Amino acid sequence: MEYKPPLKDMKFVLDELLDVNEMTSFPGYEEASIDMMEMILEELGEGAIRSWLPLNKIGDQEGCKFDNGKVTTPSGFKEVYRQTCESGQASLSCEIEHGGQGLPQVLEMAVNEMACSTNLSLAIYFTLARAAYDTVMSHGSEEMKELYLPKLASGEWGGTMCLTEPHCGTDLGIIKTRAEPIKDGTYKVTGTKMFISSGEHDLTDNIIHLVLAKLPGAPKGTRGISMILVPKFIPKEDGTNGERNSLSCGSIEHKMGVKGSATCVMNYDGATGWIVGEPNKGLEYMFTMMNRERIAVGLTGIGLGEISYQNALLYAKERIQGRDLKGAKNPDEEADPIIVHPDVRRMLMRMRCLVEGGRAMVLWAAKVHDMSLKHPDAKKRKEAGELLEMLTPIVKAFLTDAGSEICNIGIHVYGGHGYIQEHGMEQLIRDARIGTIWEGTNGIQAMDLAGRKMPMHTGRFLRRFFHPILEFIDENKNDEEMKEFIEPFSKGVKGLQKTTLYLAQKGLGNPYEIGAGAYDYLQQFGYVTMGYLWAKMAKIALSKKDEDVFYRNKIISARFFFERMFSQTISHAVAIASGSKTTMAIDSEDF
Amino acid sequence: MEYKPPLKDMKFVLDELLDVNEMTSFPGYEEASIDMMEMILEELGEGAIRSWLPLNKIGDQEGCKFDNGKVTTPSGFKEVYRQTCESGQASLSCEIEHGGQGLPQVLEMAVNEMACSTNLSLAIYFTLARAAYDTVMSHGSEEMKELYLPKLASGEWGGTMCLTEPHCGTDLGIIKTRAEPIKDGTYKVTGTKMFISSGEHDLTDNIIHLVLAKLPGAPKGTRGISMILVPKFIPKEDGTNGERNSLSCGSIEHKMGVKGSATCVMNYDGATGWIVGEPNKGLEYMFTMMNRERIAVGLTGIGLGEISYQNALLYAKERIQGRDLKGAKNPDEEADPIIVHPDVRRMLMRMRCLVEGGRAMVLWAAKVHDMSLKHPDAKKRKEAGELLEMLTPIVKAFLTDAGSEICNIGIHVYGGHGYIQEHGMEQLIRDARIGTIWEGTNGIQAMDLAGRKMPMHTGRFLRRFFHPILEFIDENKNDEEMKEFIEPFSKGVKGLQKTTLYLAQKGLGNPYEIGAGAYDYLQQFGYVTMGYLWAKMAKIALSKKDEDVFYRNKIISARFFFERMFSQTISHAVAIASGSKTTMAIDSEDF
C-alpha cells in the first residue's frame, strides 16, 4: 500500500478555495500563514509515510492484546506514538500556554487527514486525548486545567470520553453509572462503560477518563447527567503519577476493523473523580466535544478514501487486462492497463470527486470552526458557530458514507486481488465502517439535521447555509463558462429548499414525517453542500485553466460530479415526498 | 445469530408468483409438485439451522489451515459436509441416472438460499462440485460422465473451475497454462492457477479440476482455450482412487471473508488430464457453467441479506433506546424498542424490499432456467433460454450489490454492537463482499448486459424481457387498485426503453458510450426488473388482502419499493444520458 500526501490539492483547498491566509488577521492566528501551513503539512506528511503507514497492516493483524486488565498495543505503536508527540503533531491547535502551538483547526484537520489515511487506529489515540483536552479547556476549573492540560496537549497522558453503557448508547438519559460526592469535594464513581476507545493501553503513563454519571437525586433523563474526570493514576500536585485509581479495563472488543485501537469495557469501582464544571451539565459539555469530534469523524472517511483512491489508481495504471474498446493502447503487450476501460474510469472519477469534494467540505467546516473561535467580530463568530452547527451532521454522516463507498469501489478496481488481505484494500473498508456508527450513528446525524438544526430559531441556522449559496448562484448565473455547473446546482438548491419546506410543514403535524425523511434529507443536503464546493472550485479552476493540468482536471471532476452524481438529489427528494405513512404502516409485531 | 427459513415467502414466490407447479407437466419434472418442494424445503431448512448455522462463526474464526500442501477446513465442516451429502441436498437437481433426484433448478436455488444464509463458506464447496458436474454433463464424453458424474453428484468427490492465473482473471485470452497431448490420448497440464475455490481441502477423497489451458499451436486469445479435466487422484476403472496426480496446492489466500472456504493457488506440474469436449472450445464450455453460477452468486446476496434482515429485525424489537416520537410505547420501561423510530423502520423496510424482491428475481430466473431445459415445446425452451441470458448479468450484479447494501444496513440497525464480531453482523458484510467480484465482477456483468446482451440479434433478447412486461402493464393499467404501482412502474419501463435506445444508438459510433453507461444501465435495469416482480406480487396480494396479514404486508412493501426506492431509476438515467466524454476526459498519465 502506497501513499503520497495530497499536498497540492490541500494547498488548493486551503489557499485558493478557502483563503485561510485571511485568518492571519485573527488575534492568535497571526503566525498561521499559508506558507507555514504548507511547511508543516509537508513535514508531517513525511512522518505519515515513514512512521505511520508501515504500522497500519501490523496494527490490523496483531490487534490489541488484553491480559488481566492490561492492554498492549500492536508492535511499533508505542515508539511512533512517542515520535509523533515529539514532532508537535498532537498539540498543533492546543493553546500555547499549555505547550501547544495555537494553530488553526483547519490545519489540524488537514494534518489529521494524513493520519487517518495512513493509520486510523493510531490516530484514534490522539483524537481522544485531544477531545478530552478541549472539554477540560472549555469547562474545567483553572486548577484542573493547570494540572491536566499540559500533559494532555503533549500526549504524555491519554484521554477518553466515557458515554456508552451496555444498555445504552444513543439514549444517554438512561445511564446507570453513579457519582457519589465525598466530603473532600471529590466523587466516587461506580458503573460500567463500554465501547471506550483508548480506555486502557500502554502508550501513555496516565489516562484521563471523562465519565458521564448521575449524581444522587439528579433529574431523570439527559438533564441529570454530570461529567466526572477520573484519572487512571491520581496525579500528585507536581504532575507526577500518584496512587492507582479503582478503575479497570474488563475486556476489549474484537471488532470488524480499527483493530489497533483498543475498544474497552471500563469498570469504575468507587473510583475517585473530580466534577467538570457544574452538576447536571455533563451532556451539554459532552456536546462541545462531540461536535468537534463529528467533523473529525467525517474526515476519517476522506482520509481512508484518499489512500484507497491512490492505490486503486496505481493498480488501474499497472494491471493489464483486456483491450481499449477503440483499439489497443499497448500493442506490444498482451493487454492494456485497465484504466483504459470506461467503467474503471467511472469508478476512479467517482472516487476522485468524492475525495476532493469531501476534502473541501471538511476543511470548509474546519475554517468555519476557526471563525467561530477567533474571528475578531463577535457577530461573525456567532454566525460561523451557527453555520458550523448546520454543517456538523452533514460532514459527519455524508462523508463517512462516502468513505465507505469510496473504499468499496477501491476493492472493486482491484477485483479479486482487492478481496485478499495482502493488498490492504479490504482493511480500508473495515476501518471505514466504524465512521458511520460512532459519535452518533448516521441515522442520528440525520435526525439532528432534520429534527433539530433545520427548525432551529425559525430557520436562522438554515439561512446561514442558504444565503451565501444563493448569493454565489446570483453572482455567477450570467457567466457563460459557469453555466454548466450553476444550472444543475441551482436546480438542486431549489429542490433542497422545496424538501425543507415540505418537511418543516409536514413535521409540525406529524413528527414521523421528519423521522422517515431525515436520512434522505441529509443525503440530499450532502450532495448540495458538496455541489456548492464543486461549483466554487470550478470557478477558480476556470480562471486558471491555462496554467496547469491540475486546474483542467478540477474542471473535469466538477463536470463529472454534476453530470453523473448530482442527480441523486432527485431520488432523495422523491423518497422524502412520499411521506412517512408506508414506512410506519406495518405493525411492529407483524414484521 | 438466529435464523428461520423464510418458508412462507418462498412458498408465496414459488407457488403464487411463479406457479412452479405447472412444471409437473414438463417431462422429467412430473414429481416436482409444490407440495413436494415445500416438504423438501422444510426438511433441509431444519438441517440448515441445526448443522450449518452453528459452524458459520467457527468457520470465520478458524478459517482454513494450510500446511505443506494440505488444507484443513474448520472444525465440524467435514461432518456436516457428509451429513449434507447423505441428505441428498447436494444432488437435488442432478440426473437420476447419476444418483441425483432430477428435481428443478428453482427448488435447488431455494434450498441454496438457506445454505447461503447459514454458512456461505460451506455452501461454496457444494456449488463448485455442482458446477463441475454440470460442465462434464454438458460437454464430457460418455466414458467421462460414467466415471465422474455419480461421484460429483453424491458429493464424494469435489470439483473446481480453474480459470484465473496470477496475471489474468477477466482477460482469459492471455492465460499461460499449457496442455501437451500424449500418445495415449491424455494431456500433460503445466501452469499455475489462483483464486481456486475448493482447490484443495479435506472434505472429499478426490477433487476434480476443470482447468483452462492452451494446446500447442492453439489460436491466440479466447478462441484458443481448451478445457482439461485433471483429477487430484487418477481414478481407476472401478471408481476408486488410483495414483496421485502431479498437482499441488501452493498456498491459500487470507481473505476479507468466506474464510471457511479454501481459496487456493494450484500448481500443475505436468499433471495428467483428459480433454473435455473438443479442443479450443474451453471458454464456451466454461460459460455454460458460468451462467448457472452467476444466478447462484446473485442468490448469495439474498441469502446473506435474509439472515441480516432477520437479525436486524429481532434486534430492533428487543433493543430499547429513546422514545417513540409520538409518545412512549413502553411507558413502564426506561425506553421504547428502536423499531418505533421511523429511520429504523426505513432501514428495515429497505432490507425487506430488497430481500423479498431479490428472492422473487432469483427464483424467477431459476424457473426460466428450468423452462429452457425442460419445457416440452422447443420454441418455448429457446425463448426461455434467451430471456435467461438477459436476466443473468442483472441477477448476478444487482443482487450482490443489494446483498452488500442489506448487510451494511444490518450493521447500522445494531449500531456499535454491529461492528463487533460477537454478533456476527459484520461477518455478513465481509462474506457478502466477494459476490460483487467473482464469476465476473459486477462491472463485467454490466458490460455483458450493455455490450453483448442488449444488441444481441438486433434486440431479440431485449424483447423477451420487455414484451411480457408491456403486456402486464397493459392488462393492469385500468385496474384502480393497481394504479399506484403501475403508474410509476410504467414510467420506469419507458425510461429504461429510452436509455436502451440512447445507448444502442450512441454505442454504434462510440463504444465508450456503452462502457461509460453500462454500470448505471445495469442498475436501472435491475430496479425495473425488481419493479416488475413487486408489481406482480402486489397484484396477487391485493386479491388476497383479506385472508392474511402476510398479503397486506406484501402490499405495503410493494408500495415502499415504488415510493422510496424506484426513483433511483431516474438518477441512473440522468447519469447515462451525460455520455462518456467527461468520464474519458482526463489523460491516464494526468490522473
JSON list of N, CA and C in Angstrom, two decimals, chain A residues 81 124-136 148 152 157-164 193-201 204 206-212 227-232 247 249 261-266 268 276 286 289 293 439:
[
{"chain": "A", "resi": 81, "resn": "TYR", "atom": "N", "xyz": [4.07, 6.55, 18.48]},
{"chain": "A", "resi": 81, "resn": "TYR", "atom": "CA", "xyz": [3.28, 7.48, 19.29]},
{"chain": "A", "resi": 81, "resn": "TYR", "atom": "C", "xyz": [4.20, 8.55, 19.90]},
{"chain": "A", "resi": 124, "resn": "ILE", "atom": "N", "xyz": [-6.65, 7.39, 16.40]},
{"chain": "A", "resi": 124, "resn": "ILE", "atom": "CA", "xyz": [-7.74, 7.46, 17.40]},
{"chain": "A", "resi": 124, "resn": "ILE", "atom": "C", "xyz": [-7.21, 7.80, 18.80]},
{"chain": "A", "resi": 125, "resn": "TYR", "atom": "N", "xyz": [-6.03, 7.27, 19.15]},
{"chain": "A", "resi": 125, "resn": "TYR", "atom": "CA", "xyz": [-5.46, 7.57, 20.48]},
{"chain": "A", "resi": 125, "resn": "TYR", "atom": "C", "xyz": [-5.25, 9.07, 20.63]},
{"chain": "A", "resi": 126, "resn": "PHE", "atom": "N", "xyz": [-4.78, 9.72, 19.57]},
{"chain": "A", "resi": 126, "resn": "PHE", "atom": "CA", "xyz": [-4.54, 11.16, 19.64]},
{"chain": "A", "resi": 126, "resn": "PHE", "atom": "C", "xyz": [-5.84, 11.95, 19.68]},
{"chain": "A", "resi": 127, "resn": "THR", "atom": "N", "xyz": [-6.79, 11.50, 18.85]},
{"chain": "A", "resi": 127, "resn": "THR", "atom": "CA", "xyz": [-8.05, 12.24, 18.74]},
{"chain": "A", "resi": 127, "resn": "THR", "atom": "C", "xyz": [-8.77, 12.28, 20.07]},
{"chain": "A", "resi": 128, "resn": "LEU", "atom": "N", "xyz": [-8.76, 11.14, 20.77]},
{"chain": "A", "resi": 128, "resn": "LEU", "atom": "CA", "xyz": [-9.49, 11.09, 22.03]},
{"chain": "A", "resi": 128, "resn": "LEU", "atom": "C", "xyz": [-8.86, 11.97, 23.10]},
{"chain": "A", "resi": 129, "resn": "ALA", "atom": "N", "xyz": [-7.52, 11.97, 23.14]},
{"chain": "A", "resi": 129, "resn": "ALA", "atom": "CA", "xyz": [-6.84, 12.83, 24.11]},
{"chain": "A", "resi": 129, "resn": "ALA", "atom": "C", "xyz": [-7.12, 14.29, 23.79]},
{"chain": "A", "resi": 130, "resn": "ARG", "atom": "N", "xyz": [-7.14, 14.56, 22.48]},
{"chain": "A", "resi": 130, "resn": "ARG", "atom": "CA", "xyz": [-7.40, 15.93, 22.03]},
{"chain": "A", "resi": 130, "resn": "ARG", "atom": "C", "xyz": [-8.81, 16.37, 22.41]},
{"chain": "A", "resi": 131, "resn": "ALA", "atom": "N", "xyz": [-9.76, 15.44, 22.32]},
{"chain": "A", "resi": 131, "resn": "ALA", "atom": "CA", "xyz": [-11.14, 15.74, 22.69]},
{"chain": "A", "resi": 131, "resn": "ALA", "atom": "C", "xyz": [-11.26, 16.01, 24.19]},
{"chain": "A", "resi": 132, "resn": "ALA", "atom": "N", "xyz": [-10.53, 15.22, 24.98]},
{"chain": "A", "resi": 132, "resn": "ALA", "atom": "CA", "xyz": [-10.54, 15.43, 26.43]},
{"chain": "A", "resi": 132, "resn": "ALA", "atom": "C", "xyz": [-9.93, 16.80, 26.76]},
{"chain": "A", "resi": 133, "resn": "TYR", "atom": "N", "xyz": [-8.86, 17.12, 26.03]},
{"chain": "A", "resi": 133, "resn": "TYR", "atom": "CA", "xyz": [-8.23, 18.44, 26.22]},
{"chain": "A", "resi": 133, "resn": "TYR", "atom": "C", "xyz": [-9.25, 19.54, 26.02]},
{"chain": "A", "resi": 134, "resn": "ASP", "atom": "N", "xyz": [-9.95, 19.47, 24.89]},
{"chain": "A", "resi": 134, "resn": "ASP", "atom": "CA", "xyz": [-10.94, 20.50, 24.55]},
{"chain": "A", "resi": 134, "resn": "ASP", "atom": "C", "xyz": [-12.02, 20.65, 25.62]},
{"chain": "A", "resi": 135, "resn": "THR", "atom": "N", "xyz": [-12.47, 19.51, 26.10]},
{"chain": "A", "resi": 135, "resn": "THR", "atom": "CA", "xyz": [-13.58, 19.53, 27.04]},
{"chain": "A", "resi": 135, "resn": "THR", "atom": "C", "xyz": [-13.15, 20.16, 28.37]},
{"chain": "A", "resi": 136, "resn": "VAL", "atom": "N", "xyz": [-12.00, 19.74, 28.85]},
{"chain": "A", "resi": 136, "resn": "VAL", "atom": "CA", "xyz": [-11.49, 20.32, 30.10]},
{"chain": "A", "resi": 136, "resn": "VAL", "atom": "C", "xyz": [-11.18, 21.81, 29.89]},
{"chain": "A", "resi": 148, "resn": "TYR", "atom": "N", "xyz": [-4.01, 19.20, 34.23]},
{"chain": "A", "resi": 148, "resn": "TYR", "atom": "CA", "xyz": [-4.19, 18.18, 33.19]},
{"chain": "A", "resi": 148, "resn": "TYR", "atom": "C", "xyz": [-3.83, 18.62, 31.77]},
{"chain": "A", "resi": 152, "resn": "LEU", "atom": "N", "xyz": [-2.08, 16.51, 28.61]},
{"chain": "A", "resi": 152, "resn": "LEU", "atom": "CA", "xyz": [-2.92, 16.04, 27.50]},
{"chain": "A", "resi": 152, "resn": "LEU", "atom": "C", "xyz": [-2.43, 16.61, 26.18]},
{"chain": "A", "resi": 157, "resn": "TRP", "atom": "N", "xyz": [-0.11, 12.11, 28.56]},
{"chain": "A", "resi": 157, "resn": "TRP", "atom": "CA", "xyz": [-1.27, 11.40, 29.08]},
{"chain": "A", "resi": 157, "resn": "TRP", "atom": "C", "xyz": [-2.31, 11.22, 27.98]},
{"chain": "A", "resi": 158, "resn": "GLY", "atom": "N", "xyz": [-3.02, 10.13, 28.06]},
{"chain": "A", "resi": 158, "resn": "GLY", "atom": "CA", "xyz": [-4.11, 9.90, 27.13]},
{"chain": "A", "resi": 158, "resn": "GLY", "atom": "C", "xyz": [-5.43, 10.37, 27.71]},
{"chain": "A", "resi": 159, "resn": "GLY", "atom": "N", "xyz": [-6.48, 10.32, 26.91]},
{"chain": "A", "resi": 159, "resn": "GLY", "atom": "CA", "xyz": [-7.80, 10.74, 27.38]},
{"chain": "A", "resi": 159, "resn": "GLY", "atom": "C", "xyz": [-8.89, 9.89, 26.76]},
{"chain": "A", "resi": 160, "resn": "THR", "atom": "N", "xyz": [-10.04, 9.87, 27.40]},
{"chain": "A", "resi": 160, "resn": "THR", "atom": "CA", "xyz": [-11.19, 9.13, 26.84]},
{"chain": "A", "resi": 160, "resn": "THR", "atom": "C", "xyz": [-12.47, 9.92, 27.08]},
{"chain": "A", "resi": 161, "resn": "MET", "atom": "N", "xyz": [-13.49, 9.52, 26.38]},
{"chain": "A", "resi": 161, "resn": "MET", "atom": "CA", "xyz": [-14.84, 10.02, 26.60]},
{"chain": "A", "resi": 161, "resn": "MET", "atom": "C", "xyz": [-15.69, 8.81, 26.95]},
{"chain": "A", "resi": 162, "resn": "CYS", "atom": "N", "xyz": [-16.17, 8.73, 28.19]},
{"chain": "A", "resi": 162, "resn": "CYS", "atom": "CA", "xyz": [-16.90, 7.53, 28.62]},
{"chain": "A", "resi": 162, "resn": "CYS", "atom": "C", "xyz": [-18.40, 7.82, 28.66]},
{"chain": "A", "resi": 163, "resn": "LEU", "atom": "N", "xyz": [-19.08, 7.50, 27.59]},
{"chain": "A", "resi": 163, "resn": "LEU", "atom": "CA", "xyz": [-20.51, 7.75, 27.47]},
{"chain": "A", "resi": 163, "resn": "LEU", "atom": "C", "xyz": [-21.30, 6.45, 27.54]},
{"chain": "A", "resi": 164, "resn": "THR", "atom": "N", "xyz": [-21.03, 5.56, 26.56]},
{"chain": "A", "resi": 164, "resn": "THR", "atom": "CA", "xyz": [-21.86, 4.38, 26.33]},
{"chain": "A", "resi": 164, "resn": "THR", "atom": "C", "xyz": [-21.79, 3.38, 27.48]},
{"chain": "A", "resi": 193, "resn": "LYS", "atom": "N", "xyz": [-18.79, 1.15, 31.74]},
{"chain": "A", "resi": 193, "resn": "LYS", "atom": "CA", "xyz": [-18.88, 1.82, 30.45]},
{"chain": "A", "resi": 193, "resn": "LYS", "atom": "C", "xyz": [-18.36, 0.88, 29.37]},
{"chain": "A", "resi": 194, "resn": "MET", "atom": "N", "xyz": [-18.92, 0.96, 28.18]},
{"chain": "A", "resi": 194, "resn": "MET", "atom": "CA", "xyz": [-18.38, 0.09, 27.12]},
{"chain": "A", "resi": 194, "resn": "MET", "atom": "C", "xyz": [-18.14, 0.87, 25.83]},
{"chain": "A", "resi": 195, "resn": "PHE", "atom": "N", "xyz": [-17.45, 0.22, 24.90]},
{"chain": "A", "resi": 195, "resn": "PHE", "atom": "CA", "xyz": [-17.04, 0.87, 23.64]},
{"chain": "A", "resi": 195, "resn": "PHE", "atom": "C", "xyz": [-16.19, 2.10, 23.92]},
{"chain": "A", "resi": 196, "resn": "ILE", "atom": "N", "xyz": [-15.32, 2.02, 24.93]},
{"chain": "A", "resi": 196, "resn": "ILE", "atom": "CA", "xyz": [-14.47, 3.16, 25.29]},
{"chain": "A", "resi": 196, "resn": "ILE", "atom": "C", "xyz": [-13.15, 3.07, 24.52]},
{"chain": "A", "resi": 197, "resn": "SER", "atom": "N", "xyz": [-13.04, 3.92, 23.50]},
{"chain": "A", "resi": 197, "resn": "SER", "atom": "CA", "xyz": [-11.81, 3.94, 22.71]},
{"chain": "A", "resi": 197, "resn": "SER", "atom": "C", "xyz": [-10.68, 4.46, 23.58]},
{"chain": "A", "resi": 198, "resn": "SER", "atom": "N", "xyz": [-9.53, 3.81, 23.52]},
{"chain": "A", "resi": 198, "resn": "SER", "atom": "CA", "xyz": [-8.34, 4.17, 24.28]},
{"chain": "A", "resi": 198, "resn": "SER", "atom": "C", "xyz": [-8.55, 4.10, 25.78]},
{"chain": "A", "resi": 199, "resn": "GLY", "atom": "N", "xyz": [-9.54, 3.32, 26.22]},
{"chain": "A", "resi": 199, "resn": "GLY", "atom": "CA", "xyz": [-9.84, 3.18, 27.64]},
{"chain": "A", "resi": 199, "resn": "GLY", "atom": "C", "xyz": [-8.66, 2.68, 28.44]},
{"chain": "A", "resi": 200, "resn": "GLU", "atom": "N", "xyz": [-7.89, 1.79, 27.85]},
{"chain": "A", "resi": 200, "resn": "GLU", "atom": "CA", "xyz": [-6.68, 1.28, 28.51]},
{"chain": "A", "resi": 200, "resn": "GLU", "atom": "C", "xyz": [-5.69, 0.93, 27.40]},
{"chain": "A", "resi": 201, "resn": "HIS", "atom": "N", "xyz": [-4.42, 1.26, 27.64]},
{"chain": "A", "resi": 201, "resn": "HIS", "atom": "CA", "xyz": [-3.38, 0.95, 26.64]},
{"chain": "A", "resi": 201, "resn": "HIS", "atom": "C", "xyz": [-2.02, 1.24, 27.24]},
{"chain": "A", "resi": 204, "resn": "THR", "atom": "N", "xyz": [0.71, 5.62, 27.10]},
{"chain": "A", "resi": 204, "resn": "THR", "atom": "CA", "xyz": [0.92, 6.78, 27.97]},
{"chain": "A", "resi": 204, "resn": "THR", "atom": "C", "xyz": [1.00, 6.35, 29.43]},
{"chain": "A", "resi": 206, "resn": "ASN", "atom": "N", "xyz": [-0.46, 7.81, 31.91]},
{"chain": "A", "resi": 206, "resn": "ASN", "atom": "CA", "xyz": [-1.72, 8.00, 32.62]},
{"chain": "A", "resi": 206, "resn": "ASN", "atom": "C", "xyz": [-2.83, 8.19, 31.58]},
{"chain": "A", "resi": 207, "resn": "ILE", "atom": "N", "xyz": [-4.06, 7.88, 31.99]},
{"chain": "A", "resi": 207, "resn": "ILE", "atom": "CA", "xyz": [-5.20, 8.06, 31.08]},
{"chain": "A", "resi": 207, "resn": "ILE", "atom": "C", "xyz": [-6.30, 8.79, 31.85]},
{"chain": "A", "resi": 208, "resn": "ILE", "atom": "N", "xyz": [-6.79, 9.87, 31.24]},
{"chain": "A", "resi": 208, "resn": "ILE", "atom": "CA", "xyz": [-7.76, 10.72, 31.91]},
{"chain": "A", "resi": 208, "resn": "ILE", "atom": "C", "xyz": [-9.15, 10.43, 31.32]},
{"chain": "A", "resi": 209, "resn": "HIS", "atom": "N", "xyz": [-10.02, 9.84, 32.15]},
{"chain": "A", "resi": 209, "resn": "HIS", "atom": "CA", "xyz": [-11.35, 9.49, 31.68]},
{"chain": "A", "resi": 209, "resn": "HIS", "atom": "C", "xyz": [-12.35, 10.59, 32.01]},
{"chain": "A", "resi": 210, "resn": "LEU", "atom": "N", "xyz": [-13.11, 11.00, 31.01]},
{"chain": "A", "resi": 210, "resn": "LEU", "atom": "CA", "xyz": [-14.22, 11.92, 31.27]},
{"chain": "A", "resi": 210, "resn": "LEU", "atom": "C", "xyz": [-15.49, 11.09, 31.25]},
{"chain": "A", "resi": 211, "resn": "VAL", "atom": "N", "xyz": [-16.04, 10.88, 32.43]},
{"chain": "A", "resi": 211, "resn": "VAL", "atom": "CA", "xyz": [-17.10, 9.88, 32.60]},
{"chain": "A", "resi": 211, "resn": "VAL", "atom": "C", "xyz": [-18.45, 10.57, 32.83]},
{"chain": "A", "resi": 212, "resn": "LEU", "atom": "N", "xyz": [-19.45, 10.18, 32.05]},
{"chain": "A", "resi": 212, "resn": "LEU", "atom": "CA", "xyz": [-20.80, 10.67, 32.32]},
{"chain": "A", "resi": 212, "resn": "LEU", "atom": "C", "xyz": [-21.43, 9.81, 33.41]},
{"chain": "A", "resi": 227, "resn": "MET", "atom": "N", "xyz": [-20.52, 15.35, 34.42]},
{"chain": "A", "resi": 227, "resn": "MET", "atom": "CA", "xyz": [-19.26, 14.85, 33.87]},
{"chain": "A", "resi": 227, "resn": "MET", "atom": "C", "xyz": [-18.21, 14.82, 34.96]},
{"chain": "A", "resi": 228, "resn": "ILE", "atom": "N", "xyz": [-17.62, 13.64, 35.15]},
{"chain": "A", "resi": 228, "resn": "ILE", "atom": "CA", "xyz": [-16.60, 13.48, 36.18]},
{"chain": "A", "resi": 228, "resn": "ILE", "atom": "C", "xyz": [-15.28, 13.10, 35.52]},
{"chain": "A", "resi": 229, "resn": "LEU", "atom": "N", "xyz": [-14.23, 13.83, 35.93]},
{"chain": "A", "resi": 229, "resn": "LEU", "atom": "CA", "xyz": [-12.90, 13.50, 35.44]},
{"chain": "A", "resi": 229, "resn": "LEU", "atom": "C", "xyz": [-12.30, 12.44, 36.37]},
{"chain": "A", "resi": 230, "resn": "VAL", "atom": "N", "xyz": [-11.96, 11.27, 35.78]},
{"chain": "A", "resi": 230, "resn": "VAL", "atom": "CA", "xyz": [-11.45, 10.17, 36.60]},
{"chain": "A", "resi": 230, "resn": "VAL", "atom": "C", "xyz": [-10.11, 9.70, 36.01]},
{"chain": "A", "resi": 231, "resn": "PRO", "atom": "N", "xyz": [-9.00, 10.04, 36.66]},
{"chain": "A", "resi": 231, "resn": "PRO", "atom": "CA", "xyz": [-7.70, 9.63, 36.11]},
{"chain": "A", "resi": 231, "resn": "PRO", "atom": "C", "xyz": [-7.37, 8.19, 36.50]},
{"chain": "A", "resi": 232, "resn": "LYS", "atom": "N", "xyz": [-6.64, 7.53, 35.64]},
{"chain": "A", "resi": 232, "resn": "LYS", "atom": "CA", "xyz": [-6.19, 6.16, 35.96]},
{"chain": "A", "resi": 232, "resn": "LYS", "atom": "C", "xyz": [-5.27, 6.21, 37.18]},
{"chain": "A", "resi": 247, "resn": "LEU", "atom": "N", "xyz": [-10.26, 1.74, 39.11]},
{"chain": "A", "resi": 247, "resn": "LEU", "atom": "CA", "xyz": [-10.94, 1.51, 37.84]},
{"chain": "A", "resi": 247, "resn": "LEU", "atom": "C", "xyz": [-10.13, 0.50, 37.08]},
{"chain": "A", "resi": 249, "resn": "CYS", "atom": "N", "xyz": [-9.88, -2.04, 33.25]},
{"chain": "A", "resi": 249, "resn": "CYS", "atom": "CA", "xyz": [-10.40, -2.45, 31.96]},
{"chain": "A", "resi": 249, "resn": "CYS", "atom": "C", "xyz": [-10.83, -3.92, 32.07]},
{"chain": "A", "resi": 261, "resn": "SER", "atom": "N", "xyz": [-6.78, -0.04, 17.54]},
{"chain": "A", "resi": 261, "resn": "SER", "atom": "CA", "xyz": [-7.35, 0.87, 18.54]},
{"chain": "A", "resi": 261, "resn": "SER", "atom": "C", "xyz": [-8.04, 0.03, 19.61]},
{"chain": "A", "resi": 262, "resn": "ALA", "atom": "N", "xyz": [-7.68, 0.29, 20.88]},
{"chain": "A", "resi": 262, "resn": "ALA", "atom": "CA", "xyz": [-8.25, -0.50, 21.97]},
{"chain": "A", "resi": 262, "resn": "ALA", "atom": "C", "xyz": [-9.65, 0.01, 22.30]},
{"chain": "A", "resi": 263, "resn": "THR", "atom": "N", "xyz": [-10.64, -0.86, 22.16]},
{"chain": "A", "resi": 263, "resn": "THR", "atom": "CA", "xyz": [-12.03, -0.51, 22.50]},
{"chain": "A", "resi": 263, "resn": "THR", "atom": "C", "xyz": [-12.39, -1.28, 23.76]},
{"chain": "A", "resi": 264, "resn": "CYS", "atom": "N", "xyz": [-12.59, -0.55, 24.85]},
{"chain": "A", "resi": 264, "resn": "CYS", "atom": "CA", "xyz": [-12.56, -1.20, 26.17]},
{"chain": "A", "resi": 264, "resn": "CYS", "atom": "C", "xyz": [-13.90, -1.19, 26.89]},
{"chain": "A", "resi": 265, "resn": "VAL", "atom": "N", "xyz": [-14.12, -2.23, 27.67]},
{"chain": "A", "resi": 265, "resn": "VAL", "atom": "CA", "xyz": [-15.13, -2.19, 28.73]},
{"chain": "A", "resi": 265, "resn": "VAL", "atom": "C", "xyz": [-14.40, -1.65, 29.96]},
{"chain": "A", "resi": 266, "resn": "MET", "atom": "N", "xyz": [-14.93, -0.57, 30.56]},
{"chain": "A", "resi": 266, "resn": "MET", "atom": "CA", "xyz": [-14.27, 0.04, 31.70]},
{"chain": "A", "resi": 266, "resn": "MET", "atom": "C", "xyz": [-15.15, -0.09, 32.94]},
{"chain": "A", "resi": 268, "resn": "TYR", "atom": "N", "xyz": [-15.70, 1.03, 36.80]},
{"chain": "A", "resi": 268, "resn": "TYR", "atom": "CA", "xyz": [-15.36, 2.00, 37.84]},
{"chain": "A", "resi": 268, "resn": "TYR", "atom": "C", "xyz": [-15.93, 1.50, 39.15]},
{"chain": "A", "resi": 276, "resn": "VAL", "atom": "N", "xyz": [-16.40, 18.04, 36.42]},
{"chain": "A", "resi": 276, "resn": "VAL", "atom": "CA", "xyz": [-16.05, 19.05, 35.44]},
{"chain": "A", "resi": 276, "resn": "VAL", "atom": "C", "xyz": [-17.22, 20.03, 35.39]},
{"chain": "A", "resi": 286, "resn": "MET", "atom": "N", "xyz": [-20.40, 17.45, 26.94]},
{"chain": "A", "resi": 286, "resn": "MET", "atom": "CA", "xyz": [-20.00, 16.38, 26.05]},
{"chain": "A", "resi": 286, "resn": "MET", "atom": "C", "xyz": [-20.26, 16.81, 24.60]},
{"chain": "A", "resi": 289, "resn": "MET", "atom": "N", "xyz": [-17.55, 18.85, 22.89]},
{"chain": "A", "resi": 289, "resn": "MET", "atom": "CA", "xyz": [-16.54, 17.94, 22.37]},
{"chain": "A", "resi": 289, "resn": "MET", "atom": "C", "xyz": [-17.06, 17.18, 21.17]},
{"chain": "A", "resi": 293, "resn": "GLU", "atom": "N", "xyz": [-15.65, 16.39, 17.39]},
{"chain": "A", "resi": 293, "resn": "GLU", "atom": "CA", "xyz": [-15.36, 15.03, 17.01]},
{"chain": "A", "resi": 293, "resn": "GLU", "atom": "C", "xyz": [-16.09, 14.63, 15.73]},
{"chain": "A", "resi": 439, "resn": "GLU", "atom": "N", "xyz": [-19.82, 8.21, 17.46]},
{"chain": "A", "resi": 439, "resn": "GLU", "atom": "CA", "xyz": [-20.13, 9.63, 17.70]},
{"chain": "A", "resi": 439, "resn": "GLU", "atom": "C", "xyz": [-21.54, 9.95, 17.19]}
]
